[in-house]
mmCIF file of C-alpha atoms and ligand atoms in Angstrom:
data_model
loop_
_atom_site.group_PDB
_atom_site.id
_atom_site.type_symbol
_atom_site.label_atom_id
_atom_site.label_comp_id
_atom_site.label_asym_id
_atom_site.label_seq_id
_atom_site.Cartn_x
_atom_site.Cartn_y
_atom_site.Cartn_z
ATOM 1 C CA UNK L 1 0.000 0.000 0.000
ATOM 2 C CA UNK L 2 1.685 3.632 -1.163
ATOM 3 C CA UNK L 3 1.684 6.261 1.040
ATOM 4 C CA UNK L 4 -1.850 7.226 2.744
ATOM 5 C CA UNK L 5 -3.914 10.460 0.838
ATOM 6 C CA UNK L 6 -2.951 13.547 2.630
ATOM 7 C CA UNK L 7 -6.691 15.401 3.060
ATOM 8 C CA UNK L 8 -5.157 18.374 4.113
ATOM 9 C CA UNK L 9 -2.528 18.804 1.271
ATOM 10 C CA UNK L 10 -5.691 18.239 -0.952
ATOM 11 C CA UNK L 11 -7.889 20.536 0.724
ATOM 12 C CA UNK L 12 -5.071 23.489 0.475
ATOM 13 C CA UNK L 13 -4.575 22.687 -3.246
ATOM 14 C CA UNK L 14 -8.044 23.133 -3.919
ATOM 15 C CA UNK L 15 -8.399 26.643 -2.272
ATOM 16 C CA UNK L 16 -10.376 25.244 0.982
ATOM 17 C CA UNK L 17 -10.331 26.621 3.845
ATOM 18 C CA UNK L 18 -9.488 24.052 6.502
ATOM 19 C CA UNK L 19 -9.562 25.406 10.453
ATOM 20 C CA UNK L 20 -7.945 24.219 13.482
ATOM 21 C CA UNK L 21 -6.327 24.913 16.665
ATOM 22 C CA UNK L 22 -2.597 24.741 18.293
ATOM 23 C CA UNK L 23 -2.648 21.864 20.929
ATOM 24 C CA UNK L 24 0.173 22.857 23.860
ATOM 25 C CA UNK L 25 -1.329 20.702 26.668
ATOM 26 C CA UNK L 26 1.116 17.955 25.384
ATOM 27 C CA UNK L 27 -2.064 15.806 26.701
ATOM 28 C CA UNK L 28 -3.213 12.449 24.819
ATOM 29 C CA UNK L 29 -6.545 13.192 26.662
ATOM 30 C CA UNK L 30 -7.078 16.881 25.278
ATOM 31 C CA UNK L 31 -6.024 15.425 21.913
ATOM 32 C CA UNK L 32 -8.515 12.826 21.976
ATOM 33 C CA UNK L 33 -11.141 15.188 23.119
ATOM 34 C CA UNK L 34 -10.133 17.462 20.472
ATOM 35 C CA UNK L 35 -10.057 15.026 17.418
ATOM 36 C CA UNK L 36 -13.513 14.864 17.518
ATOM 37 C CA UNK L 37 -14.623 18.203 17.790
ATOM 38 C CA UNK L 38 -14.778 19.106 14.661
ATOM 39 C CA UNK L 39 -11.496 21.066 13.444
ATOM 40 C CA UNK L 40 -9.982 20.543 9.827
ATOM 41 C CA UNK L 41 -6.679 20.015 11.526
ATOM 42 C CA UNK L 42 -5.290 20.130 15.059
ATOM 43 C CA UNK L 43 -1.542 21.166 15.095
ATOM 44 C CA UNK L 44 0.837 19.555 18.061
ATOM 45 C CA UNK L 45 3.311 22.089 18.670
ATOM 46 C CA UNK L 46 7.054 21.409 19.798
ATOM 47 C CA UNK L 47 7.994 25.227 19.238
ATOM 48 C CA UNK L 48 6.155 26.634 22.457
ATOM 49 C CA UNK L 49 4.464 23.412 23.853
ATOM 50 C CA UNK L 50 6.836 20.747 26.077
ATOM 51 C CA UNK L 51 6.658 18.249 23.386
ATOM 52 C CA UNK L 52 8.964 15.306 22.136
ATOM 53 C CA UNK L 53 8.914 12.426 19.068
ATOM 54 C CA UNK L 54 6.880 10.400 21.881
ATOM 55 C CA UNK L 55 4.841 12.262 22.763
ATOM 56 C CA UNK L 56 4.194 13.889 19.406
ATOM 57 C CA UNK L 57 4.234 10.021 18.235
ATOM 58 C CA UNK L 58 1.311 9.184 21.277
ATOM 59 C CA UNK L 59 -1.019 12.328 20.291
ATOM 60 C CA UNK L 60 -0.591 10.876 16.525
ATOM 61 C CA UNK L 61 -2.078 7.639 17.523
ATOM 62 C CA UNK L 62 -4.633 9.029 19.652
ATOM 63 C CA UNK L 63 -6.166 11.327 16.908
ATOM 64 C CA UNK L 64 -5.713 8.631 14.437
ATOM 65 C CA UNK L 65 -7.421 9.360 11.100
ATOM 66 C CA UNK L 66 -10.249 11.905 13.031
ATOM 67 C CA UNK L 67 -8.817 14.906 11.850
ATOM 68 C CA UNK L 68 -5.537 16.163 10.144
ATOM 69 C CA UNK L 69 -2.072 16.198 12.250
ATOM 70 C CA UNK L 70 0.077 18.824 11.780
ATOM 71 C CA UNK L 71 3.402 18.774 13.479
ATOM 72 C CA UNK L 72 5.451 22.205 14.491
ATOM 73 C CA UNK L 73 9.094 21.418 15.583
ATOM 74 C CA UNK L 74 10.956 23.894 17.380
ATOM 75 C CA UNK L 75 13.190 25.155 14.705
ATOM 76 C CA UNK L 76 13.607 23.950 11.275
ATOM 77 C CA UNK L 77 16.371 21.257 11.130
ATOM 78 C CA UNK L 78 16.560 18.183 8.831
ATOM 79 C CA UNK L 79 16.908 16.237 11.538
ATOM 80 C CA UNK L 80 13.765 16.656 13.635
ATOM 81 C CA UNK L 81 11.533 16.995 10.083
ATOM 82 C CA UNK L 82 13.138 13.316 8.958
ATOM 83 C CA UNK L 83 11.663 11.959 12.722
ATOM 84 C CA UNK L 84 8.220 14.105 12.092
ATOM 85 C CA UNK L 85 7.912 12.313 9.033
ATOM 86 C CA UNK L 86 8.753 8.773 10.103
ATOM 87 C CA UNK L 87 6.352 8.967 12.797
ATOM 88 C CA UNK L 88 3.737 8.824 10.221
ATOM 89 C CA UNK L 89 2.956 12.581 10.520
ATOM 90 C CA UNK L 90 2.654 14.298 7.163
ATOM 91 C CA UNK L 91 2.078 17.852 7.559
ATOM 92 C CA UNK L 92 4.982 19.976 9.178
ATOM 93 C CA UNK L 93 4.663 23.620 9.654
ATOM 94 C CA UNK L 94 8.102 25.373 10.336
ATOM 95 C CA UNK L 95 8.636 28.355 12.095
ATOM 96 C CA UNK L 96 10.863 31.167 12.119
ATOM 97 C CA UNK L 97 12.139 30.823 8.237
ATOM 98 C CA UNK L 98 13.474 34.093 7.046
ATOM 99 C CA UNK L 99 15.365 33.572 3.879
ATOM 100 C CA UNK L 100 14.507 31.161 0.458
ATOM 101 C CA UNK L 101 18.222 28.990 1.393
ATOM 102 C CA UNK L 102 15.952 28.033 4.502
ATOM 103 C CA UNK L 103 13.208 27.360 2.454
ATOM 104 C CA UNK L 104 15.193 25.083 0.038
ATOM 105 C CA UNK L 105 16.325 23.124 2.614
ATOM 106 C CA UNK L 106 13.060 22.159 4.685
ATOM 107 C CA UNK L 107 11.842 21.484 1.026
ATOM 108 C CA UNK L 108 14.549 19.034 0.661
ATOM 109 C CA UNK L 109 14.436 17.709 4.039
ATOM 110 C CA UNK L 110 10.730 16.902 3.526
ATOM 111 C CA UNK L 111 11.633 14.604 0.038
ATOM 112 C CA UNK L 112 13.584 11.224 -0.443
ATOM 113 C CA UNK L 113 16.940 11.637 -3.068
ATOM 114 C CA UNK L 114 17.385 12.716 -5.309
ATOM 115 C CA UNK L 115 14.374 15.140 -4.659
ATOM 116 C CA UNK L 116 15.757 15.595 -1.116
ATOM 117 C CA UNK L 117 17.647 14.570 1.306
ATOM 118 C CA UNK L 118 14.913 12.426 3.705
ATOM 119 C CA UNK L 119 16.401 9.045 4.951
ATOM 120 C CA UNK L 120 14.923 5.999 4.406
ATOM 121 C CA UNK L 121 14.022 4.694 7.499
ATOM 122 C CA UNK L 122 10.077 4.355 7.198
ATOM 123 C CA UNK L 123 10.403 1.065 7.051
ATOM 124 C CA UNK L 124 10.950 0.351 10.601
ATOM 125 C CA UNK L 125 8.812 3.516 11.252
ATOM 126 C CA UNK L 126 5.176 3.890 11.708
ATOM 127 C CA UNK L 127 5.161 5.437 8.614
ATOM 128 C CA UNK L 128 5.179 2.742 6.592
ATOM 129 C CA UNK L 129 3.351 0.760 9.014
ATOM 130 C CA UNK L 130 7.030 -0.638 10.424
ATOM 131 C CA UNK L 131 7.737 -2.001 7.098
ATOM 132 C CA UNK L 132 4.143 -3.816 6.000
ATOM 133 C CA UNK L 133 3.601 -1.025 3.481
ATOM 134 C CA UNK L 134 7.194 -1.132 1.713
ATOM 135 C CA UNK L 135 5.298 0.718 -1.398
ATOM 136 C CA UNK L 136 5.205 3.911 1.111
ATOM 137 C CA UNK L 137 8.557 5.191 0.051
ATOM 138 C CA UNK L 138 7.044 4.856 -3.951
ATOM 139 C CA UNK L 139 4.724 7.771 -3.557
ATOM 140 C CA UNK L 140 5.959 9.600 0.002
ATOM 141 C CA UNK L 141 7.126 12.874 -1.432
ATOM 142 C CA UNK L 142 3.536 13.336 -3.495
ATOM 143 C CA UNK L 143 1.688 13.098 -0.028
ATOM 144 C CA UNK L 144 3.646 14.844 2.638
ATOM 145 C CA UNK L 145 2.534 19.021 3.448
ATOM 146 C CA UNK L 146 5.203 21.902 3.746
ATOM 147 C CA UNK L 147 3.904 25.102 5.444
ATOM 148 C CA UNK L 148 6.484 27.457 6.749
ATOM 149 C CA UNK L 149 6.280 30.108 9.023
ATOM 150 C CA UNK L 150 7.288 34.170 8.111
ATOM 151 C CA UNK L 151 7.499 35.624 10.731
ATOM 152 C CA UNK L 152 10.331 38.586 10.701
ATOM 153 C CA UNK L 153 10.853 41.550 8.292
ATOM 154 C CA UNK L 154 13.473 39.683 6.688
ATOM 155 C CA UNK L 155 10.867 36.722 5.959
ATOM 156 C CA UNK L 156 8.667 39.222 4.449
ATOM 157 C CA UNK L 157 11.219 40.112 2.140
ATOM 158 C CA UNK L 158 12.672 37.218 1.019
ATOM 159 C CA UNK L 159 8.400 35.840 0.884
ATOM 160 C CA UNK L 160 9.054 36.008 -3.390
ATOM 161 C CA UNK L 161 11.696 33.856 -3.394
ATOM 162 C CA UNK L 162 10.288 31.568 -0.468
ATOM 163 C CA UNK L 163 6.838 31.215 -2.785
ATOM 164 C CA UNK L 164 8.824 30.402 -5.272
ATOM 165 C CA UNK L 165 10.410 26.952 -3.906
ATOM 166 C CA UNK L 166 9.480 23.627 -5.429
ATOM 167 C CA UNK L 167 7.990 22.058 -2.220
ATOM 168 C CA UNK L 168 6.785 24.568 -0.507
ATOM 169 C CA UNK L 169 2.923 24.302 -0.141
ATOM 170 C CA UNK L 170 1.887 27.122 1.896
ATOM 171 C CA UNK L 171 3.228 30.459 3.902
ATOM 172 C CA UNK L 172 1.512 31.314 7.163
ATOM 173 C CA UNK L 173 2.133 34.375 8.847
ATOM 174 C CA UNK L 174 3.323 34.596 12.495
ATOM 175 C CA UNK L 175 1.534 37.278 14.058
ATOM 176 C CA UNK L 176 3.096 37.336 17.448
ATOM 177 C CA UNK L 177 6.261 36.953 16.355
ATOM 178 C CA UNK L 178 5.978 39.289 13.187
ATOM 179 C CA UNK L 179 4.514 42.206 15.421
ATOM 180 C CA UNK L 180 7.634 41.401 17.618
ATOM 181 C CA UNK L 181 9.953 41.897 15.153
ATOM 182 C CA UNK L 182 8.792 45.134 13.497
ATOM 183 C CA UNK L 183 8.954 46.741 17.404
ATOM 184 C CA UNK L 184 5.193 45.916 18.344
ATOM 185 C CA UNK L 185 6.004 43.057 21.046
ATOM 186 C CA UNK L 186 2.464 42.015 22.155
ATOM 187 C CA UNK L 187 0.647 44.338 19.727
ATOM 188 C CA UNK L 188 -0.607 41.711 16.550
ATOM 189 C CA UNK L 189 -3.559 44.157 15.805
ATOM 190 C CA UNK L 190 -1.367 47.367 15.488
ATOM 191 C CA UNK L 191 -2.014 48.771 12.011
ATOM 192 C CA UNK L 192 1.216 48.463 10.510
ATOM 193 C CA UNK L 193 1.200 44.848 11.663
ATOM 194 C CA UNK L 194 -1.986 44.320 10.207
ATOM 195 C CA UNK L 195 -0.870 46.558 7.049
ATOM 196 C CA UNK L 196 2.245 43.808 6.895
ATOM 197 C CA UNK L 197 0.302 40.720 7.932
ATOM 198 C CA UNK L 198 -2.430 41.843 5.143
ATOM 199 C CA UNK L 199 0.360 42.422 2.263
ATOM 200 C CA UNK L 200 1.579 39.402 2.956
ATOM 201 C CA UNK L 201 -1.403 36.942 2.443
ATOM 202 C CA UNK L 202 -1.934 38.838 -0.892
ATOM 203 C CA UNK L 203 1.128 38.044 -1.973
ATOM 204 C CA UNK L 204 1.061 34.139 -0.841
ATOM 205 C CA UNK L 205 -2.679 33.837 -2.792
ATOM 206 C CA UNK L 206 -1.650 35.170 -5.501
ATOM 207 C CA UNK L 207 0.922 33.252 -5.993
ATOM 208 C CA UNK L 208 -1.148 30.165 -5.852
ATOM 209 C CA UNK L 209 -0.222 28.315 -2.836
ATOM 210 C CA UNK L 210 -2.007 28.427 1.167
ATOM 211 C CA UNK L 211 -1.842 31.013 3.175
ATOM 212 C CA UNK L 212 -1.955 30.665 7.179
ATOM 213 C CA UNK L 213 -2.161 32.563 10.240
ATOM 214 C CA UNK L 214 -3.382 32.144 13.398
ATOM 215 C CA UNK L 215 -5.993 34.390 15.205
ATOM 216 C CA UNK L 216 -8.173 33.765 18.633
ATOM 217 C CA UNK L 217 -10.507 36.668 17.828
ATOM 218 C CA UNK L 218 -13.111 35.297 15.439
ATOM 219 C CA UNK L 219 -13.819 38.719 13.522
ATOM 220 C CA UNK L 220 -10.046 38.865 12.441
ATOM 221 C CA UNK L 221 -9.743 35.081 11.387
ATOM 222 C CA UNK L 222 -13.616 36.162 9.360
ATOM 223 C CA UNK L 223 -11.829 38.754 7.741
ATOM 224 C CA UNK L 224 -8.651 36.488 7.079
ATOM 225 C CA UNK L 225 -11.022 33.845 5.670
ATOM 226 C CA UNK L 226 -12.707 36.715 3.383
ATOM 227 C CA UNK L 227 -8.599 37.990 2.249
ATOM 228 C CA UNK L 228 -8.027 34.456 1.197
ATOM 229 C CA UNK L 229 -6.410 32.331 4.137
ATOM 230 C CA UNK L 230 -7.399 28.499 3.602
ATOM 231 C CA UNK L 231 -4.871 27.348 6.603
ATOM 232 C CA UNK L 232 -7.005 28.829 9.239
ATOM 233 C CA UNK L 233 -6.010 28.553 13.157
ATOM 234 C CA UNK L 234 -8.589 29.878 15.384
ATOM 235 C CA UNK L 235 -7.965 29.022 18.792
ATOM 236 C CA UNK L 236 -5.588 27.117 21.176
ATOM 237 C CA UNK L 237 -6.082 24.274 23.376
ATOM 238 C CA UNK L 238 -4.296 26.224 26.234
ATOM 239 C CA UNK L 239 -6.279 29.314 25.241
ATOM 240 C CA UNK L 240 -9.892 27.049 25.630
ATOM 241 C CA UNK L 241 -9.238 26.061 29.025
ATOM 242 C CA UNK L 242 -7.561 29.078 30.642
ATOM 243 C CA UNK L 243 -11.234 31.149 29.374
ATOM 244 C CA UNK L 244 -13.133 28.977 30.221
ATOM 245 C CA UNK L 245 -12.162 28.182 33.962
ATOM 246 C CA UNK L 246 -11.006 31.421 34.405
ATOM 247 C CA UNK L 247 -14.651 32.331 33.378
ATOM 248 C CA UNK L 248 -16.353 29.710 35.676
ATOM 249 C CA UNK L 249 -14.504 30.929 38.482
ATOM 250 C CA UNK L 250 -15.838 34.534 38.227
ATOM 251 C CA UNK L 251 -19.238 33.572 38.021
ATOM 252 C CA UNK L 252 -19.032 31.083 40.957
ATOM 253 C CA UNK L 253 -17.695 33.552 43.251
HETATM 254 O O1 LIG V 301 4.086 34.225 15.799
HETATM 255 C C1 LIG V 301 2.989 33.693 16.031
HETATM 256 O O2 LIG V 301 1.944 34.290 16.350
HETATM 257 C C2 LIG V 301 2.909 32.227 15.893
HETATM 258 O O3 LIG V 301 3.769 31.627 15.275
HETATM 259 C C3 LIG V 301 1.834 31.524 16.650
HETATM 260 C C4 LIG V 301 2.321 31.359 18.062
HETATM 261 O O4 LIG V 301 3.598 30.764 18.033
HETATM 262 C C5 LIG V 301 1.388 30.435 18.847
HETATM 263 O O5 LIG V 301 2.160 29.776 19.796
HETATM 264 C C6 LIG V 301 0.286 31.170 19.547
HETATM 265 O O6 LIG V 301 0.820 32.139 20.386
#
């Protein structure tokens, strides 16, 4: 049996918006509460949530086919996107990628050779099913989902050249760490930010690949949706929980 349909890569291709939330609880139990809520895709993040391979490899399991996984690791190095991959994961979003040589190499390090420079170790990985779907390797590179994250003014700049990479399915645009950058720390709805963050998506639609970003306030990801955004986030597992309890504690005082 090849390598598994990717939904989500599909989806994106096809201009659909798919939603979903960043899970930082590091919890199989939130993730298995969260697979069947409803979201496009639910995204287990090793960048800001204390994640590792097992336990990105347990909340894999856990959601199962429910909904899409989407792996961040905590920087972008061949290394960790080889053991994203192998894990049976096939949608990586990278953060922090300012320039296209970045962008070239996560391409690569997403591929087998000669495409790339992925190592074949699926077999004994639960990507290939630990070596009961040998034909996984035949059709691995059609399947697997590259988002990466811009998230700087020199990401913005080198965004041409970035859209430009073989590989590269989608750009989303780091808000928090954008408005950071240009000297708005804390401030992702100041109006140059939102001038920036705005530019930005027009340039990723138009050149014909997914745009993403990440909002909690539903009227901004709305207006996203409207500019074009198909890679949607709209919430945080973290985010749920601290409202909500925080909220139940006010009114039970
Ligand atoms: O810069 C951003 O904003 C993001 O990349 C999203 C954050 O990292 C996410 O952790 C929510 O704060």
């Amino acid at each position: 049996m090849p390598a598994p349909k990717n939904p989500l890569k599909q989806a994106l291709a096809e201009c659909r918006v798919q939603t979903g939330i960043w899970v930082n609880l590091a919890s199989p139990i939130a993730v298995d509460l969260l697979a069947g809520a409803g979201f496009d895709w639910l995204l287990l993040d090793g960048e800001h949530g204390p994640n590792t391979i097992p336990t990105l490899l347990t909340q894999a399991q856990v959601i199962g086919q429910r909904c899409n996984v989407v792996v961040r690791p905590p920087a972008g190095e061949v290394r960790m996107i080889k053991q994203i991959l192998d894990l049976g994961v096939q949608n990586v979003l990278v953060p922090m990628v300012d320039s296209v040589e970045q962008a070239q190499a996560m391409a690569r390090a997403m591929r087998y050779p000669p495409a790339g420079v992925r190592g074949l170790g699926a077999s004994v990985a639960r990507a290939a099913d630990y070596g009961r779907t040998p034909e996984y390797m035949a059709n691995a590179d059609d399947e697997v989902c590259l988002i990466l994250q811009v998230e700087s003014r020199a990401g913005l700049a080198a965004l041409p050249g970035i859209l430009a990479v073989d590989g590269v399915d989608g750009v989303f645009i780091g808000p928090s760490d954008l408005a950071a950058d240009m000297g708005f720390r804390g401030d992702t709805t100041h109006p140059d930010v939102l001038k920036a963050i705005e530019g930005a998506i027009a340039q990723i639609t138009a050149s014909g690949k997914a745009a993403g970003i990440l909002t909690f306030d539903e009227a901004l990801a709305r207006r996203y949706r409207d500019m074009g955004v198909t890679f949607l986030g709209v919430g945080s597992d973290v985010n749920l929980l601290m409202r909500a309890a925080g909220g139940l504690a006010e009114r039970a005082r």
